Each structure stands twice: as structure tokens, then as C-alpha cells.
XYZ file of C-alpha atoms in Angstrom:
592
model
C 131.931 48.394 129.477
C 131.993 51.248 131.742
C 131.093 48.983 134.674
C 134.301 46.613 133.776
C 136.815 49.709 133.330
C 135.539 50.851 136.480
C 136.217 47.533 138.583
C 139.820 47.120 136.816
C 140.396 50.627 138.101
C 139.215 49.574 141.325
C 141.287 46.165 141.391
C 144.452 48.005 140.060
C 143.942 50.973 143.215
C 143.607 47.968 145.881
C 147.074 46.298 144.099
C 148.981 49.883 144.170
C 147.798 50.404 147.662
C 148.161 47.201 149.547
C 151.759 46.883 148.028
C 152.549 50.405 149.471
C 150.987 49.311 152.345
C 153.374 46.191 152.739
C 156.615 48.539 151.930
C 155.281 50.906 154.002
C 155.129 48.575 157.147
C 158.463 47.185 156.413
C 159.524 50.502 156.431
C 157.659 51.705 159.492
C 159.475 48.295 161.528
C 162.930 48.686 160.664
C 163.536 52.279 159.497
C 161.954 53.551 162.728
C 161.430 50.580 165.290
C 163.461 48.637 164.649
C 167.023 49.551 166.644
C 170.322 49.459 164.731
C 172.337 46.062 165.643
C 175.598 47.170 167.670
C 178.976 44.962 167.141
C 180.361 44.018 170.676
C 183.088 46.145 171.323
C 184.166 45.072 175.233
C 183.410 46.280 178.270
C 184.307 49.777 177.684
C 181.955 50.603 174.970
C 178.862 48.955 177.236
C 179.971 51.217 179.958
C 180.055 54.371 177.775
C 176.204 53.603 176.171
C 174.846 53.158 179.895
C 175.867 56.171 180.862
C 174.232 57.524 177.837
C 171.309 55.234 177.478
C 168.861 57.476 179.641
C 169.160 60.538 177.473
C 169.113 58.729 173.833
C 166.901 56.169 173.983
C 164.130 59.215 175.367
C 165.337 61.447 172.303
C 165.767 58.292 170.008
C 161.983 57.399 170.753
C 160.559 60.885 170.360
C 162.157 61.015 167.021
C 160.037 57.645 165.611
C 156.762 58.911 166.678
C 157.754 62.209 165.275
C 158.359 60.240 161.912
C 154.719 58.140 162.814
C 153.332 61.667 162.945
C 155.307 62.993 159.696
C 153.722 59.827 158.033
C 150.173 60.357 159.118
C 149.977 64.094 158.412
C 151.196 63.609 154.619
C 147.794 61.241 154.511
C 145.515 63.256 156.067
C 146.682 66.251 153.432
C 146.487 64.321 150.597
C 143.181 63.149 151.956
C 141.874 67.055 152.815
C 142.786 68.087 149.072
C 140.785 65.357 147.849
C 137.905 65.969 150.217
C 138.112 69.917 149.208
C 138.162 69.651 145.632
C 135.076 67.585 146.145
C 133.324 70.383 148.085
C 133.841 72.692 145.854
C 133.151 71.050 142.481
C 131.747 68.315 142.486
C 131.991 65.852 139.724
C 132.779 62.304 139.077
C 136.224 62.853 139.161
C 136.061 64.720 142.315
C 133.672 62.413 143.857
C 135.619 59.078 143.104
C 138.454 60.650 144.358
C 137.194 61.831 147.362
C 135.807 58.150 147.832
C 139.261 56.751 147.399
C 141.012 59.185 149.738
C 138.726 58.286 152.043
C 139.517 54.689 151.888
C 142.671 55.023 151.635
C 142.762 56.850 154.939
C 140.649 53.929 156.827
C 143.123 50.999 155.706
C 145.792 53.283 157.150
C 144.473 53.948 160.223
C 143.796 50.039 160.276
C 147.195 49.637 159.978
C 148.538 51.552 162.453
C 145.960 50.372 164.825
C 146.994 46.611 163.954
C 150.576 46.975 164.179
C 150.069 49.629 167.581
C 151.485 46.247 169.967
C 154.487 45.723 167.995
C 155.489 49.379 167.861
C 154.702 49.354 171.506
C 157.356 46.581 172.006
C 159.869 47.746 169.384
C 159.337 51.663 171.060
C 159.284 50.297 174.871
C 155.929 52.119 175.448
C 153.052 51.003 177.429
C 150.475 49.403 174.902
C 147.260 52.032 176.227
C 150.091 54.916 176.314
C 150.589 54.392 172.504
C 147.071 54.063 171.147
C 146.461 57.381 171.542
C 149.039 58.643 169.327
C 148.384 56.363 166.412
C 144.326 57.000 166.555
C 144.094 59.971 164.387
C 140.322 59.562 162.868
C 137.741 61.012 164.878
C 135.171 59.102 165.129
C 136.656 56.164 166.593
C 133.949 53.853 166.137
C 134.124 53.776 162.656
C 137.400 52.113 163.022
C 135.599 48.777 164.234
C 134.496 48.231 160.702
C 135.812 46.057 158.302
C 136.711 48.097 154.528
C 133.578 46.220 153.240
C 131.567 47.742 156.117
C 133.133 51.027 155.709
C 132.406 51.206 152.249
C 128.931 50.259 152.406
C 129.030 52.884 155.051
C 129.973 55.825 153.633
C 128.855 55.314 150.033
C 125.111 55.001 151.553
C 125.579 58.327 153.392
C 126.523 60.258 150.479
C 124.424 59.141 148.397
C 121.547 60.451 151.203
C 123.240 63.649 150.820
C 122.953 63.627 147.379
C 119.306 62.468 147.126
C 118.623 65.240 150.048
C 120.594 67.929 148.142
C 118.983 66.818 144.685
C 115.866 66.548 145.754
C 112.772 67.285 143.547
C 109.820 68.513 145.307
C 106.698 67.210 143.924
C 102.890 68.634 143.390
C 100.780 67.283 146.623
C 99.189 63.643 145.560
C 100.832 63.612 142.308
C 103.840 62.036 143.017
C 105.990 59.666 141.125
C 108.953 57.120 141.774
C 111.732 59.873 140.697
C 110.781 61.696 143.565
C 110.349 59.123 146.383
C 113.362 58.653 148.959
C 113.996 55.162 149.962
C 115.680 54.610 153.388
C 115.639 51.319 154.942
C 118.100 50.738 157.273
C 118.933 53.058 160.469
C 121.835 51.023 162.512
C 121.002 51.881 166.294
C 123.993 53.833 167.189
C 122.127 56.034 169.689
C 124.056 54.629 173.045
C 127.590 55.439 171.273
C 126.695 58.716 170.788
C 125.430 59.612 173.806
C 128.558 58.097 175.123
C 130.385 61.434 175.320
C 127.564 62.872 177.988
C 127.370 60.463 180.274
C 130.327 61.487 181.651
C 128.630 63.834 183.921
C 125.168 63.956 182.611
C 122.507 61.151 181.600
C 118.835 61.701 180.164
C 117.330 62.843 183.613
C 119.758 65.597 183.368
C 117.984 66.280 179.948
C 114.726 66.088 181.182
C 114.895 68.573 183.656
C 116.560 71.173 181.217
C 113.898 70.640 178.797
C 111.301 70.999 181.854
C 113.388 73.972 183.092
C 113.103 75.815 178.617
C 109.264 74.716 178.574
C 107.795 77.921 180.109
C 109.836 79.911 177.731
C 109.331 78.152 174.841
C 105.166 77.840 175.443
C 105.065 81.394 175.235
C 107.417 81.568 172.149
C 104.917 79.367 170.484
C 101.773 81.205 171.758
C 102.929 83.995 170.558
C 103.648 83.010 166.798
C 100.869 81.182 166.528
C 98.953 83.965 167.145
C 100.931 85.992 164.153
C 100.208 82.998 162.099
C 96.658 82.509 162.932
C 96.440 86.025 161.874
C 97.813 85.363 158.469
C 95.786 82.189 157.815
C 92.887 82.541 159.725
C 90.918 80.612 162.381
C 89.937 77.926 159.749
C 93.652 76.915 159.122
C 94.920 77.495 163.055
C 92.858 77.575 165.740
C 93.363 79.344 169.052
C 94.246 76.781 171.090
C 95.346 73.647 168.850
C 98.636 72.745 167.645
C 100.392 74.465 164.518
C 100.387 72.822 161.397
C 104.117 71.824 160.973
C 104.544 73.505 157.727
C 103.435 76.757 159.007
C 106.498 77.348 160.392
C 108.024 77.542 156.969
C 109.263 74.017 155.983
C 107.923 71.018 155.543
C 110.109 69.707 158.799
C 109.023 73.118 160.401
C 112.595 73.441 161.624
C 114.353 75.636 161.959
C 111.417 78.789 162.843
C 114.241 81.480 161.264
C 112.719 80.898 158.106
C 109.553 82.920 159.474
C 111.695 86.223 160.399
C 111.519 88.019 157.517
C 107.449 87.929 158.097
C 107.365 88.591 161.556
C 109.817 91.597 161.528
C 107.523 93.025 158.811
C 104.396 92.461 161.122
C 105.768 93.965 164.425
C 107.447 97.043 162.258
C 111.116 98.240 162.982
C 112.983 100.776 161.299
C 116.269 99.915 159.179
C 119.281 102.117 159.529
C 119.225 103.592 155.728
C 123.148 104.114 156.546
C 124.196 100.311 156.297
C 125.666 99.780 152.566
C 125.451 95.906 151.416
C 128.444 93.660 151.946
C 130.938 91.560 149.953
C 132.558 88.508 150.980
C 135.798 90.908 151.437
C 134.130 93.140 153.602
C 132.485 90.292 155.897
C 135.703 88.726 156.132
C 137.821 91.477 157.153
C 134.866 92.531 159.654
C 135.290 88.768 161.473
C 138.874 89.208 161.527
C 139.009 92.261 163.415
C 136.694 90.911 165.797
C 138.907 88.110 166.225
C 142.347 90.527 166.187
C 140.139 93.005 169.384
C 139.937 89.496 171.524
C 143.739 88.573 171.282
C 143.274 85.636 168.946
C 145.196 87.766 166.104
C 144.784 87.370 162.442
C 143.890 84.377 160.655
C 146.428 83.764 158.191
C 146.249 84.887 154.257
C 146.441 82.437 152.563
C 142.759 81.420 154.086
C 141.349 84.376 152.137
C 143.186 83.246 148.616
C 142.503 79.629 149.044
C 138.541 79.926 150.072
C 135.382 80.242 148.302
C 133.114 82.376 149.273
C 130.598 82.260 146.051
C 128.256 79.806 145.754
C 128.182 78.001 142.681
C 126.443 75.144 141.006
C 128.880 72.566 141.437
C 128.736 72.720 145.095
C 128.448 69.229 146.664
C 126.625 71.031 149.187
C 125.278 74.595 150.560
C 125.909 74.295 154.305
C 128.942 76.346 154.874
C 132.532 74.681 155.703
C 135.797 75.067 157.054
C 138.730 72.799 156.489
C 142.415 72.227 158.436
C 144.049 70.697 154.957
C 147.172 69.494 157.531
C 149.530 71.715 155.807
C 151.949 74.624 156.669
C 148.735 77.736 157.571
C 146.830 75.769 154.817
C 143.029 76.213 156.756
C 140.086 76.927 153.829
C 136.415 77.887 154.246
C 133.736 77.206 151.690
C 130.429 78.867 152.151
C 128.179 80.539 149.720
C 127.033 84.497 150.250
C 123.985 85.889 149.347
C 124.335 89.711 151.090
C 121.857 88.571 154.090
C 122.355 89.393 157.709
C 122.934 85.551 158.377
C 126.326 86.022 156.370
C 127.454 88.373 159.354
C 127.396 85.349 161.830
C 128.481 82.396 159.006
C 131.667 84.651 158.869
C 132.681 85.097 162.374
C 131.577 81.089 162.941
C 133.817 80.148 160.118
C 136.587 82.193 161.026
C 136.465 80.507 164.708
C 136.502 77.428 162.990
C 140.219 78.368 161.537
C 141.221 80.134 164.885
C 140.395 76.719 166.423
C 142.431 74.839 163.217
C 145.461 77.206 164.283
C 145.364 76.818 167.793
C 145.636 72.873 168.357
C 148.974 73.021 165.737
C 151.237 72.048 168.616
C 149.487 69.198 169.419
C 150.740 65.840 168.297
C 148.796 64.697 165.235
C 146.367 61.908 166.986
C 144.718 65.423 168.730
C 144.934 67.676 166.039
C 141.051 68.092 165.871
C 138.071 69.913 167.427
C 136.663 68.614 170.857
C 133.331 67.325 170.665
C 131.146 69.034 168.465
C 127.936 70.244 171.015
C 130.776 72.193 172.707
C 132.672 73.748 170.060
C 129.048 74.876 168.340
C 128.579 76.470 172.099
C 132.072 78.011 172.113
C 132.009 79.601 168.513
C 128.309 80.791 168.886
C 129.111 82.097 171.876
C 132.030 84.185 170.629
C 129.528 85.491 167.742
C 126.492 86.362 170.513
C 128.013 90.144 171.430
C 128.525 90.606 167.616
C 124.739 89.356 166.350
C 123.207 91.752 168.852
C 125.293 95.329 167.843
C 125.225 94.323 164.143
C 121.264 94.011 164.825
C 121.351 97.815 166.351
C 123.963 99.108 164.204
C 120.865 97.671 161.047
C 117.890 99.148 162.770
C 117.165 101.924 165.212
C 117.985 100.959 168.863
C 114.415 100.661 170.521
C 112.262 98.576 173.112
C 110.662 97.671 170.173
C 113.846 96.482 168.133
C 115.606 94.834 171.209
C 112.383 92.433 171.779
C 112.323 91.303 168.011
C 116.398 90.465 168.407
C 115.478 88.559 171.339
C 112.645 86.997 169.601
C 114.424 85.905 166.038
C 117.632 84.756 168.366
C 114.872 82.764 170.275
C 113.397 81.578 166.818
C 116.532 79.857 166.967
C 118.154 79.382 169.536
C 115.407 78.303 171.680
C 112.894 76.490 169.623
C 115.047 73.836 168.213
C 115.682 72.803 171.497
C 112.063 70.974 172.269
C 112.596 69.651 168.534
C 115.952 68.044 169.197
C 114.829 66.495 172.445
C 111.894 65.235 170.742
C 113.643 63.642 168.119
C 116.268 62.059 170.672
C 113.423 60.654 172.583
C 111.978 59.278 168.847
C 115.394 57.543 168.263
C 116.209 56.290 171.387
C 112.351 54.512 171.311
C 112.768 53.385 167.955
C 116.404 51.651 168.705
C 114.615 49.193 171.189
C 114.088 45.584 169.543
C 110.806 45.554 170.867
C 109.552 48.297 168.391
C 107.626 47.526 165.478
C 109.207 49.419 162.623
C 105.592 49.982 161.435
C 105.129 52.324 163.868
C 107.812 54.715 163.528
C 105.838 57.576 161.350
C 102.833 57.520 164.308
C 105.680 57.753 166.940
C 107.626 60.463 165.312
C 104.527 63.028 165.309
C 103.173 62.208 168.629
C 106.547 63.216 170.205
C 106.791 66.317 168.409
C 102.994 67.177 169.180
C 103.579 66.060 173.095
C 107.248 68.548 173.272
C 106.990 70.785 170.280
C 102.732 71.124 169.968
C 103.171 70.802 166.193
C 101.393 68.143 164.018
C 100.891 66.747 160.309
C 100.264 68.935 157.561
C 97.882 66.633 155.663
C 95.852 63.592 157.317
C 97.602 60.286 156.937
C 94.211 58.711 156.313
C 93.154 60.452 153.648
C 96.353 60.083 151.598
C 95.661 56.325 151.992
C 92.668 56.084 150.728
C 93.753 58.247 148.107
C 97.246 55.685 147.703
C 96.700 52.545 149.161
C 100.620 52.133 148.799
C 101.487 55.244 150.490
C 104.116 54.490 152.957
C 104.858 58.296 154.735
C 108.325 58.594 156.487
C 108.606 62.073 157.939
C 111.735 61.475 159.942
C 113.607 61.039 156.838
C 112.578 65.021 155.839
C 115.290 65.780 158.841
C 118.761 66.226 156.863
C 120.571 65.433 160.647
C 118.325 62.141 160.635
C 119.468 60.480 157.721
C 123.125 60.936 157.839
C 123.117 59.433 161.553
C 123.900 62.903 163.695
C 122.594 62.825 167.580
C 120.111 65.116 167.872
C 121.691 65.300 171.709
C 124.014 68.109 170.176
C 121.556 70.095 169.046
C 120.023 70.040 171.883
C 123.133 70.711 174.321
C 124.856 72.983 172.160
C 122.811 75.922 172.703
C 122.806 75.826 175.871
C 126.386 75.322 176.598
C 126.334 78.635 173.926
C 124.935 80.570 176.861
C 126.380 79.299 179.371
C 129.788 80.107 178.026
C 128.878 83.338 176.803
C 127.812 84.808 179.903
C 131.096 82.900 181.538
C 133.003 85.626 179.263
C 131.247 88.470 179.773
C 131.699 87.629 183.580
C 134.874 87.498 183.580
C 135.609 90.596 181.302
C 132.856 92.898 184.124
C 130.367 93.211 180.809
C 127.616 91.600 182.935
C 126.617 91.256 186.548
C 123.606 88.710 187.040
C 122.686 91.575 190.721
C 122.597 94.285 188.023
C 120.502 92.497 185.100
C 117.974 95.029 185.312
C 120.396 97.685 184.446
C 122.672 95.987 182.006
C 120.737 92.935 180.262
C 123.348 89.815 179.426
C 122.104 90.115 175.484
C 123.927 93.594 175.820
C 127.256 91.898 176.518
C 130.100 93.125 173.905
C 132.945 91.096 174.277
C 135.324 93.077 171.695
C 138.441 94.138 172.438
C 138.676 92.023 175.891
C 142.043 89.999 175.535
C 141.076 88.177 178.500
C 138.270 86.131 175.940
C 141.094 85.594 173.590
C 143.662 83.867 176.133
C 141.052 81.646 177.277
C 139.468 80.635 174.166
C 142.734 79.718 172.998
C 143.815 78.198 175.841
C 141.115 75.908 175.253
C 141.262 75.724 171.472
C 144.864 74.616 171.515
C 143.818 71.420 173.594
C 142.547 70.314 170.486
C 140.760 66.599 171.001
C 143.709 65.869 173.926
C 141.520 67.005 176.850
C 137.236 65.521 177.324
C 135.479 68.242 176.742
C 134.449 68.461 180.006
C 137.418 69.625 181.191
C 137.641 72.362 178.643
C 134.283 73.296 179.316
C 135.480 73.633 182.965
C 138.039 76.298 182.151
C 135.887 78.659 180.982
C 132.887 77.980 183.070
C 134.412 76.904 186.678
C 132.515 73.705 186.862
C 131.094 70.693 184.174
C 127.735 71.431 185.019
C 125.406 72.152 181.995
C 122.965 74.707 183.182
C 119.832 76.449 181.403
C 120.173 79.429 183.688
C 122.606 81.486 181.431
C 120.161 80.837 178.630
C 116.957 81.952 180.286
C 118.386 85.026 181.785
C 119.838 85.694 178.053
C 115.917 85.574 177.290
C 114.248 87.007 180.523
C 113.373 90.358 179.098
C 111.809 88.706 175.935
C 110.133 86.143 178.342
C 108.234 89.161 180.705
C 107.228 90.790 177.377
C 105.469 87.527 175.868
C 103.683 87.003 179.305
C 102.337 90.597 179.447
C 101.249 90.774 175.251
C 99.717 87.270 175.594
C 97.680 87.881 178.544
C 96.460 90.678 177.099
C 94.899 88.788 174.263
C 93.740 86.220 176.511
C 96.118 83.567 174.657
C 95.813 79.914 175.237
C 99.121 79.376 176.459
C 100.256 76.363 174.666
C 98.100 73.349 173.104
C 95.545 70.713 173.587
């Protein structure tokens, strides 16, 4: 019964909206493409509209694409609201809602995309000149679907995130089918993602970066290991073997920040007993005054009243968000806070996000959105750096000691994902071949992460066969970025472009000098209350999707180069310290 309401509902929502779709075309033709039809009033009245002609048609035109644009941003509100009331409780309301926004949404920008040539005719405009303004979603690939495809599409990926937010973990060898995740297809979408960096980089450019972070990173890893063989003993870790992936404190053993709490306790630094425990209030007005000392100004109220900052059960899901709802200063944020120092730097990043919302405003609708995303992670991190380090000292007493364990959780981030992601790109773009046997996906997966990361299976593959003879292991699908289709490529530029832009800023602003490093370290960099960051970030911001990132990335930097310079001379003093405290415990630098 429910099953039959349901597809009436659906039949009656496809009537209602393909007949508004059919009015609204008429409309869209002859309310504003469609000129008025003249009567012939002699030569006179010719004479008088070609002397005019130059100056209203121009006006005339920019008035029906401001309409178009009118049009568009009334759907992507009503779309937004739907979206945001799903985020924030989720239910089956919500969720079918959100579902039907969002399909609603693709048949419209289906239909502008299908009737682009005859509003290029009816507006005079050059065919290419148009598309722009009428391609408002995104991710333009998506658009190449059919609705059947799109559906399909998107009702598979949330339902991942569901199954990957819902997820019950079960006793080891004991587990049952209400626990198992089932994932069978992964379309090969690898070369249209990479798309965006091949612009000025390809994957020999990636190679040598990762080659360039290796030194770095082996000494990272020699160095935790030997905390964690420590903790769990030569029997568990051995001196000069990989680590057991779940060491690092998930069963994907990303990311390492999940370790810090430990490590800080081992290496010992004192806490500042003056810091009092934040609220959401407090964070939020701390990020905004960051924001109003740069010269980006205020963020504006109504993103305090119309945000949630509590976490609560009905959360579709925990990883933090910020919304443009395509309304009149109508940006929200939902994220959930839980008093830990991570908060600090959620804050600031959402509040960038909004900043970034604000900025691109002027921008016709078609660009109203963020540039691509392994930049904009680099630009808002980036902004967030000078702040992560002096609320680190303002927590715990400024010492050699204290500086080297910033350096090292930052790195525990910052740093070790970056053989991960480059790992798993490698995995996916081997895997997308048609000569690959899908059978050997699992074995592939580890050996890349053991030959770039030095990390390996918890339990023995064998073992759990013998034990199962229908055990069919898919670690790739523990990797939340995996399953819903993100490039790994952006996790793997985006950190560094965070660097490289940050010490950009504090180059510009006289904080840093690379001649007088010794001096001044670039982690000690405190961008507040420079203006100059705020004109250029915004300058940038209110580009919106307009300009390739590239060029963006040029206005800040001075070139389109991505370098891993900025990010190992960020990390330099951390990097002597782990050579001289692992040679003198004789480490085995990395793993055999």
C-alpha cells in the first residue's frame, strides 16, 4: 500500500512539474525572448529606432538574462532550504524532499541547457558566449545524464552515506549480513576529475612532489612508530617493519590526528591553566574578529541565528557544513561542538566558507560558487594556519618542547595524508583500466599503501578464509571519500597549495623572510590584523567559479606552479629535530 501511495505521489510530482516546466518555457520564449511585434509606422519611426537601436537592444538584452538569472536563483533557494532542512534533521520527510529538490533542479538545468540555442538566437548572442550563463550546477558532468541516470545516481550515493554513517561495527569473525556493506559498481570517472589539473600539471608533476614529501614523511613515520612500538611492544610492531594500519587509530588508519591526544601525553607539555572552555558563541565571535583584523569585515547576523552549532541525533551527517541558501545574506553553517581544540579551526574554516559565499554575490548566477575545491581547502586552511599555531601557545606554555609537538600534530595531518591520497589515486587510476581483474582490487589496494604509506593489514587475509570460505574483504570501501566518488587528487594537492599560499601572505604582509628562517620560522607567521590578506583573499573570493583556478591561484602566489617548498620549510624545524632524536635511537628509517 505504502509502495503504491508512494509511486502516485511520485507520478502526480512528475505531472505538476513537467506542466510547469512547459508554462515555464513558454514563458521563458515570449515573455523574455521573444521581441514585441512593432506596427509599421513609415520611414520616420524606422529612422528614430536606428538611432536608438545600439543603446536598447544592449539594455533590452541585459534585462532577459537578468530575468534567466531571477528564475534560476528562486530554484536554487528553494532547492538550498530543502537540502538544509535535510542536514539538520533528517527524516523521511526531509529526505524525500531533499530528493525531489534535487531533481527538480537537474530537469531545470536540462532545460535551460536544451533550449540555450534558441535563446541564443532569440537574444542575438554567440551560442559558446551563452552557455556559460545558463550552466549553474557545478559539477558539469552530471548534466550528461539522463533523470533515470541521475536518479540512480544520487539515490546510490546517499544511501552509501547512510550505510557509512549508520554503520554497526561488528565483534572480529563474528560477523553477520546486517553489518556487511555491499558496493558493486565504481563508474571510472578518474580522467574527469583529474581534468581540472592538467591544465598545468599531469601525474609526473605528482610524482615528483610526493618524491620531494618522502624524506619528511619517513621520519614522521619512524618516529611514531617508535611511540607505538613502545605502547605495544616488539611482538605487535617491530623495529623495522611496517605499522599495522589500525595502529594509527582507525581501521583506515587515516587520518593519524586521532593519535594526538596519546602522543602529547607521552612527550609531556604543560597546559595554560588560564584557558576557560568555549561555547559555540564564544568560538564564533573569536573567528569573526579574526576575519574583521584581515579586512574581510563581519559575516552577517543572521548566519549566527540561522546556524546550528549543536550536534544532535537527527543529523544526516557529522562532518561540519556551510551553506549559500541564494537568498538576501541568507549563508548557514551546521557543525556539531564538542569544546575540543579542533572546534577553534572548524570555526574559522566555516566562517571562510561564508566570507567566500559573500564575496562572489556580484557575480552573475552561473558563477555564484566556490572555485575548485583542492584550492579553496588551501585558501581557507591557509587563512586558519597563523591562528592554529598562537591558539596552540596561548593553550600550553611556549617552549622548544611545545613548538615541536605543534609541528608534529599539524604534520599528523597535514603531511601524512598526503602519501595516503597519492596512494589511493595511484589504486584508482590502476583499477579504472579494462585490463584489471576486479578480483584483484583488495591485494592492489594494500600493496600501494605498504609501497607509499609503509602500512599493512591488520589481520591476515588467509586466515580469515579459512576461517570464512565466503569472505570477500573490500578495504577501499572503509575510505568515506572512496565510496561517494571524491578524487583523492584533492587531498593530495590541497595541502600543499595550503602552504604555498600561506607563506604567499605572510610574504607579502613582511611576517616571514625565507633569508631570515632561522630567526623567524614561517609556522610563526600571524597574519591578523594585515588588511593587505583581506583585499586579496577577497579579490579572489569574489571571482567565484568565473576565473580557473589557476588564475586565482596566480594572484596570490605570482605564478600557477604548485610547489612543496612552502610546505617543507613550514616543517624544516620539526624535520632537523626527527633526524637528530631518531639517530639517536639508531631508528630504521622507514620499512622493509
Amino acid at each position: 500500500m505504502t509502495s503504491r501511495r508512494t509511486k502516485i505521489a511520485m507520478y502526480s510530482f512528475r505531472l505538476t512539474f513537467f506542466v510547469h516546466c512547459y508554462y515555464y518555457n513558454i514563458c521563458l520564449y515570449y515573455h523574455l525572448f521573444v521581441p514585441s511585434v512593432r506596427s509599421f509606422d513609415g520611414p520616420r519611426k524606422i529612422m528614430n529606432e536606428k538611432v536608438q537601436i545600439g543603446t536598447s537592444i544592449r539594455h533590452l538584452d541585459e534585462y532577459k538574462i537578468s530575468c534567466l538569472h531571477q528564475f534560476t536563483k528562486k530554484e536554487l533557494n528553494m532547492d538550498a532550504v530543502a537540502q538544509w532542512n535535510y542536514h539538520i534533521n533528517k527524516t523521511e520527510v526531509t529526505e524525500n524532499e531533499a530528493l525531489r529538490s534535487s531533481i527538480r533542479l537537474f530537469l531545470y538545468q536540462k532545460l535551460l541547457l536544451t533550449s540555450a540555442e534558441n535563446m541564443s538566437i532569440a537574444l542575438g548572442m554567440n551560442y559558446e558566449d551563452l552557455l556559460p550563463l545558463v550552466y549553474f550546477m557545478h559539477d558539469r558532468g552530471i548534466c550528461q545524464l539522463n533523470l533515470d541516470e541521475y536518479k540512480t545516481t544520487i539515490m546510490l550515493k546517499r544511501k552509501l552515506i547512510t550505510t557509512i554513517n549508520e554503520l554497526t561495527v561488528c565483534e572480529y569473525r563474528k560477523t553477520n549480513h546486517l553489518c556487511d556493506i555491499k558496493a558493486d559498481d565504481f563508474p571510472n570517472e578518474i580522467d574527469y576529475y583529474m581534468e581540472p589539473y592538467l591544465y598545468n600539471q599531469g601525474r609526473l608533476n605528482a610524482d615528483k612532489m610526493y618524491e620531494g614529501i618522502r624524506p619528511l614523511y619517513l621520519h614522521i613515520y619512524t618516529h611514531i612508530r617508535k611511540i607505538l612500538r613502545k605502547k605495544f611492544g616488539t611482538a605487535t610492531l617491530s623495529a623495522h617493519g611496517p605499522i599495522p594500519v589500525h595502529l594509527l587509530g582507525s581501521v583506515l588508519g587515516q587520518p593519524w590526528t586521532k593519535l594526538v591526544p596519546f602522543i602529547v601525553q607521552e612527550l609531556v607539555i604543560h597546559k595554560n591553566s588560564k584557558i576557560n572552555s568555549k561555547t559555540p558563541k564564544r568560538l564564533f565571535d573569536q573567528a569573526n574578529r579574526f576575519f574583521v583584523s584581515i579586512g574581510m569585515g563581519c559575516v552577517p547576523k543572521s548566519v549566527w541565528s540561522h546556524s546550528v552549532f549543536i550536534e544532535n541525533k537527527n543529523f544526516c551527517n557529522i562532518v561540519p557544513t556551510s551553506l549559500d541558501m541564494y537568498a538576501n545574506n541568507d549563508y548557514r553553517v551546521k557543525m556539531g561542538f564538542k569544546n575540543t581544540i579542533e572546534d577553534v579551526y572548524t570555526m574559522h574554516k566555516q566562517l571562510g566558507l561564508v566570507h567566500y559565499f559573500a564575496a562572489y554575490k556580484k557575480q552573475p548566477i552561473a558563477y555564484q560558487h566556490t572555485s575548485d575545491s583542492a584550492f579553496v581547502y588551501g585558501v581557507i586552511n591557509a587563512l586558519t594556519l597563523s591562528v592554529r599555531y598562537q591558539d596552540f601557545i596561548d593553550r600550553y606554555n611556549d617552549s622548544v618542547n611545545s613548538r615541536h609537538i605543534y609541528l608534529l600534530q599539524l604534520a599528523m595531518e597535514k603531511v601524512t595524508v598526503l602519501p595516503f591520497a597519492y596512494a589511493v589515486d595511484i589504486w584508482q587510476s590502476d583499477t579504472s583500466s579494462r585490463s584489471f581483474a576486479p578480483k584483484h582490487m583488495n591485494n592492489l589496494w594494500w600493496s600501494k599503501r605498504f609501497k607509499y604509506e609503509g602500512v599493512m593489514s591488520p589481520i591476515s587475509k588467509d586466515m580469515d578464509k579459512c576461517t570464512n570460505p565466503n569472505y570477500k574483504p573490500f578495504d577501499p570501501s572503509l575510505a568515506y571519500a572512496e565510496v561517494i566518488e571524491l578524487p583523492h587528487i584533492k587531498d593530495f594537492l590541497g595541502p600543499i597549495i595550503e602552504f604555498q599560499v600561506f607563506k604567499a601572505l605572510c610574504t607579502i604582509c613582511g611576517e616571514y623572510k625565507s633569508k631570515h628562517a632561522r630567526t623567524k620560522h614561517l609556522y610563526e607567521c600571524n597574519l591578523r590584523g594585515y588588511k593587505k590578506v583581506g583585499k586579496i583573499i577577497k579579490s579572489v573570493m569574489s571571482r567565484g567559479s568565473s576565473t580557473k583556478w589557476q588564475f586565482l591561484f596566480e594572484t596570490i602566489v605570482g605564478h600557477q606552479r604548485i610547489e612543496i617548498e612552502p610546505l617543507l620549510e613550514y616543517f624544516q624545524p620539526l624535520h632537523n629535530h626527527l633526524i637528530k632524536t631518531n639517530h639517536e635511537t639508531n631508528e630504521h628509517i622507514g620499512w622493509k
